Short mmCIF file of C-alpha atoms in Angstrom, two decimals:
data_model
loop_
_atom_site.label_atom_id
_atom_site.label_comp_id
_atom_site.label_asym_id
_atom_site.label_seq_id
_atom_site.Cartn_x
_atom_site.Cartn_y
_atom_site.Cartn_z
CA UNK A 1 62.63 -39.30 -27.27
CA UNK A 2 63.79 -41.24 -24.31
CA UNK A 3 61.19 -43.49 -22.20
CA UNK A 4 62.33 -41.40 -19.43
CA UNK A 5 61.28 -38.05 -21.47
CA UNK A 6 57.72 -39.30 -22.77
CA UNK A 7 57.01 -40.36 -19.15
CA UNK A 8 57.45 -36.55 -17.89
CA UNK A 9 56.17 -35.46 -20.94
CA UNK A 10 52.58 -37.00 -20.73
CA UNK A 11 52.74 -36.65 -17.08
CA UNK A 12 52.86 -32.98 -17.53
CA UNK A 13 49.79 -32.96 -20.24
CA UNK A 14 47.84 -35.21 -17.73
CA UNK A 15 48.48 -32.53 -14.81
CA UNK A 16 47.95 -29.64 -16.72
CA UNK A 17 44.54 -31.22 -17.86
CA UNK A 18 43.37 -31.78 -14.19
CA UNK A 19 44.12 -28.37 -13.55
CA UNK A 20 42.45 -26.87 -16.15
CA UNK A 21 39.39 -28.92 -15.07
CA UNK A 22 39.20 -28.20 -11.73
CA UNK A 23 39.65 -24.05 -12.73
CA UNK A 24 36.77 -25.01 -14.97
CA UNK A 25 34.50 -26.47 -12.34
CA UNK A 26 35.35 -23.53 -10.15
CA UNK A 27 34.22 -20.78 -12.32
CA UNK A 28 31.24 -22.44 -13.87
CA UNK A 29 30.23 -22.57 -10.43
CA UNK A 30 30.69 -18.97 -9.88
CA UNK A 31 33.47 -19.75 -7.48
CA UNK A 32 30.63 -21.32 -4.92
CA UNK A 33 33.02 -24.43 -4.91
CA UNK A 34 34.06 -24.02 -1.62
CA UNK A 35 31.67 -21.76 -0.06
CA UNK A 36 28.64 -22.37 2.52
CA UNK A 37 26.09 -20.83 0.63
CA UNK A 38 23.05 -22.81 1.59
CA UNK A 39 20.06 -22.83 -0.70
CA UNK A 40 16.51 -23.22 0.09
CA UNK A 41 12.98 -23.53 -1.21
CA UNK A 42 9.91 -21.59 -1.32
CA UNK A 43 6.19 -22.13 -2.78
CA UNK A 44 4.46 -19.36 -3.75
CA UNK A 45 0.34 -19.64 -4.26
CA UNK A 46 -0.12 -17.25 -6.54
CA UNK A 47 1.63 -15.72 -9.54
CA UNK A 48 5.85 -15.36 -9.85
CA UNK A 49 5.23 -13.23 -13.15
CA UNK A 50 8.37 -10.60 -12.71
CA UNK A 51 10.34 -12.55 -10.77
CA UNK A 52 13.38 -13.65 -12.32
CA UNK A 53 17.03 -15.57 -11.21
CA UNK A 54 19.25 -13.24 -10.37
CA UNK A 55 16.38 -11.50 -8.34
CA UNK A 56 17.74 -10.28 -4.83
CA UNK A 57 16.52 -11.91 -1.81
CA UNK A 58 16.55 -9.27 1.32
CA UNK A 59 15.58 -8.97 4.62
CA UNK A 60 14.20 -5.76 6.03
CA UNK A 61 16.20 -4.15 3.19
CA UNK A 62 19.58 -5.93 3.67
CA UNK A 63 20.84 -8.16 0.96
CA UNK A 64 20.68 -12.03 1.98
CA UNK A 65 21.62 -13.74 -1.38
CA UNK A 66 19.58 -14.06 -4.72
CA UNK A 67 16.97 -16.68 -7.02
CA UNK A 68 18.86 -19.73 -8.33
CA UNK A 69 15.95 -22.01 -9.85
CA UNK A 70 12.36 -20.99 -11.04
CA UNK A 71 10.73 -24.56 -12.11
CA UNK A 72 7.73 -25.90 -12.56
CA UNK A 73 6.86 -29.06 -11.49
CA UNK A 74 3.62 -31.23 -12.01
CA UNK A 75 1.77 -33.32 -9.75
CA UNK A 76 0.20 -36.58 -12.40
CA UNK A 77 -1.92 -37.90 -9.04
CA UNK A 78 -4.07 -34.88 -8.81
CA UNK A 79 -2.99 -32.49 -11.55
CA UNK A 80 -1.75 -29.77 -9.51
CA UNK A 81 1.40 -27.49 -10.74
CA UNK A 82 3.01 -26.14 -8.17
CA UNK A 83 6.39 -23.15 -8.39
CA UNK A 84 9.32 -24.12 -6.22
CA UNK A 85 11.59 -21.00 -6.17
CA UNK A 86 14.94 -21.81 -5.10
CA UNK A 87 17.02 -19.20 -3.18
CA UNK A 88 20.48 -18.75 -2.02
CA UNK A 89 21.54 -17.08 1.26
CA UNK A 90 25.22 -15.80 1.24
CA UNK A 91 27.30 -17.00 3.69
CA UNK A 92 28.43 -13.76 4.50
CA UNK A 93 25.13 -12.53 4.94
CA UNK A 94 25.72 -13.97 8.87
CA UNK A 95 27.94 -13.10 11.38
CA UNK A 96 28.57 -13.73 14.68
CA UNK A 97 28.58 -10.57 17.15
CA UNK A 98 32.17 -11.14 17.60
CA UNK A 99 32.48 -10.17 14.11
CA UNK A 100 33.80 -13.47 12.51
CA UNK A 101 31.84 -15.80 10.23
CA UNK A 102 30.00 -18.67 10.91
CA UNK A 103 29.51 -22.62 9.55
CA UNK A 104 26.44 -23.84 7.11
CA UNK A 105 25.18 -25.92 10.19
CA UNK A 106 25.02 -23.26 12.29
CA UNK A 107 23.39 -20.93 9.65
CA UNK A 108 20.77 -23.88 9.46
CA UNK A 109 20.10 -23.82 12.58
CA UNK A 110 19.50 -19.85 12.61
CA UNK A 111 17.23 -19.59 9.85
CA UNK A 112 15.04 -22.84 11.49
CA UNK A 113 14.77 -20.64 14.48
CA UNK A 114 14.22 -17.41 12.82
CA UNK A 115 11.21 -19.81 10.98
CA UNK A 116 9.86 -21.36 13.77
CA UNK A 117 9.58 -17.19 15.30
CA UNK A 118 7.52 -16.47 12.32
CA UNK A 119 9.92 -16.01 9.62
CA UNK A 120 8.33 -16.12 6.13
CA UNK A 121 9.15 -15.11 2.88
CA UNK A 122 6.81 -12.65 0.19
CA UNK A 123 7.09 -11.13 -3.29
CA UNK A 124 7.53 -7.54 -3.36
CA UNK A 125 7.84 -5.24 -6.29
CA UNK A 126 11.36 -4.00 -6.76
CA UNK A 127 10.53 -1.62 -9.27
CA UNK A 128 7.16 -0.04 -10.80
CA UNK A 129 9.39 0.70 -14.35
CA UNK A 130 10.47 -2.64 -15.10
CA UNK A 131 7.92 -4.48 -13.19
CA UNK A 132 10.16 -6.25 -11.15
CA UNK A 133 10.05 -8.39 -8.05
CA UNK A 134 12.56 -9.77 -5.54
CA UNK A 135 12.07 -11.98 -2.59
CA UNK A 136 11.49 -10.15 0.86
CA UNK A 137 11.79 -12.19 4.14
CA UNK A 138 10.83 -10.83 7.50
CA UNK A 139 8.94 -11.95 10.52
CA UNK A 140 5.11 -12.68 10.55
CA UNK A 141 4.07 -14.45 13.41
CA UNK A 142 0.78 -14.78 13.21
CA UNK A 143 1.24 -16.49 9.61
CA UNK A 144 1.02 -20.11 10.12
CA UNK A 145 3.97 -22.29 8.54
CA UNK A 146 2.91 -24.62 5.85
CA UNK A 147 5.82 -26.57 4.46
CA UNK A 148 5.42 -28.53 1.01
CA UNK A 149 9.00 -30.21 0.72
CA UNK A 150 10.53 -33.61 1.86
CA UNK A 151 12.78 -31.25 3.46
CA UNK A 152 11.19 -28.95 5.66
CA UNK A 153 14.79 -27.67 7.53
CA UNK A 154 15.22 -26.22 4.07
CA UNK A 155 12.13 -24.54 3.49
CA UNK A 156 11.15 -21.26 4.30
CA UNK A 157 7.18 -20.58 4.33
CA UNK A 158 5.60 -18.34 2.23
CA UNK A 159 2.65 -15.21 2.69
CA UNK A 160 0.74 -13.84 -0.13
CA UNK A 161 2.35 -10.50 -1.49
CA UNK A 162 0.63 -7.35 -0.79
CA UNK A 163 -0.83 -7.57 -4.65
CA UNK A 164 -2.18 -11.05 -3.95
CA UNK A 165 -4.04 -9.79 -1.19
CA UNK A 166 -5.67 -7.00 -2.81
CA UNK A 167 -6.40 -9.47 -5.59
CA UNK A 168 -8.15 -11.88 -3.17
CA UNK A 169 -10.03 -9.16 -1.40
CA UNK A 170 -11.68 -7.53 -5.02
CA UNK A 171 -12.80 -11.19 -5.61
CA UNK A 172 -14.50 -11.64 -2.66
CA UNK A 173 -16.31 -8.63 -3.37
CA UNK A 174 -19.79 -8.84 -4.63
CA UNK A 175 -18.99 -6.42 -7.60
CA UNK A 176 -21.92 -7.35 -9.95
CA UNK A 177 -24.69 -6.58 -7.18
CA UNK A 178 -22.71 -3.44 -5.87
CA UNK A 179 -22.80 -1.98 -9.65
CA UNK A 180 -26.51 -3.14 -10.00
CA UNK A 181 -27.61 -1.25 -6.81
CA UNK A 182 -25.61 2.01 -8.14
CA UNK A 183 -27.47 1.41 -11.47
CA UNK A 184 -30.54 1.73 -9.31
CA UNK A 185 -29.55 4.31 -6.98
CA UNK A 186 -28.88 6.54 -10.20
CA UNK A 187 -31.74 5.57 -12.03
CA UNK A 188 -33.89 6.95 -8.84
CA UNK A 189 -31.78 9.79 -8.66
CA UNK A 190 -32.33 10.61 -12.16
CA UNK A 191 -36.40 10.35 -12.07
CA UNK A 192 -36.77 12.39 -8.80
CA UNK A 193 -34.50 15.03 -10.76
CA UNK A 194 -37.05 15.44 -13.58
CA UNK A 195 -40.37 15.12 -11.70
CA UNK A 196 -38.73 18.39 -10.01
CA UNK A 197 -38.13 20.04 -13.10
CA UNK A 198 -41.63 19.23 -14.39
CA UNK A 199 -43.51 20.57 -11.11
CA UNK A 200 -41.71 23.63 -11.67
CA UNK A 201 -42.48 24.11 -15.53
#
């Protein structure tokens, strides 16, 4: 083999190696390479149990993207454990009224103003069967914004789901005493029901 010929040769093998690399980068990363998919974090308060990556994220029904990243991550100074969810919104999910896309800046920039108009994101059970839940976002305006990241222009604020709230509500309830009072409401009813049936024997 001629210097000339093993030159060509391993240039080739080098080539072809590059190229199978960079095909390899681009579907392990499902072909996101190149796109301006922006991702963003939520904190949820209370339970994720049923949500899952893959989950869709929606907005007033309309699909927006899906979960990337369910972690949990510790806090040593005080011992709290908080539940970033991570979420991606599709690029294509936006479009301008002209009908063409538009840039990951400019998507920024709409989903800080959609927050700062009371955009927040909630659980919401996708399916009673499998027990299910996916990520709804819509407008609450009255819920006050309380960001938890370094990086609050990629944070979207959370509200309790509808489940949380019942769940908070029972608690506050005074349960033991209402059950105690019915105990006693019965146990009157009861007596006043047999001091009728004696009179009348």
């Amino acid at each position: 083999m001629t210097s000339q010929t093993y030159r060509t040769t391993v240039g080739a093998f080098v080539l072809g190696g590059i190229t199978l690399f960079a095909l390899g980068v681009i579907m392990l990363g499902g072909g996101r390479l190149f796109s301006n998919d922006v991702e963003y974090v939520l904190y949820f308060d209370g339970s994720v149990s049923g949500l899952s990556i893959g989950a869709p994220v929606v907005f007033r029904g309309v699909p927006m993207g899906s979960v990337t990243q369910i972690s949990l991550v510790a806090n040593p100074r005080d011992s709290n454990v908080t539940i970033p969810v991570l979420i991606r919104i599709d690029e294509k999910s936006f479009v301008r009224s002209s009908g063409t896309g538009i840039s990951e800046s400019f998507q920024q920039e709409i989903i800080r103003r959609m927050v700062q108009r009371g955009l927040r994101a909630r659980l919401q059970l996708q399916s009673l069967i499998t027990g299910q839940y996916r990520v709804e976002l819509d407008f609450y305006p009255d819920a006050p914004a309380h960001f938890r990241s370094s990086t609050p222009d990629l944070e979207i604020p959370t509200v309790p789901s509808p489940i949380d709230t019942l769940q908070r509500t029972l608690a506050k309830l005074p349960l033991e005493h209402m059950v105690h009072s019915l105990d006693s409401i019965l146990e009157t009813l009861s007596r006043a029901l047999a001091d009728d049936k004696l009179k009348e024997g």
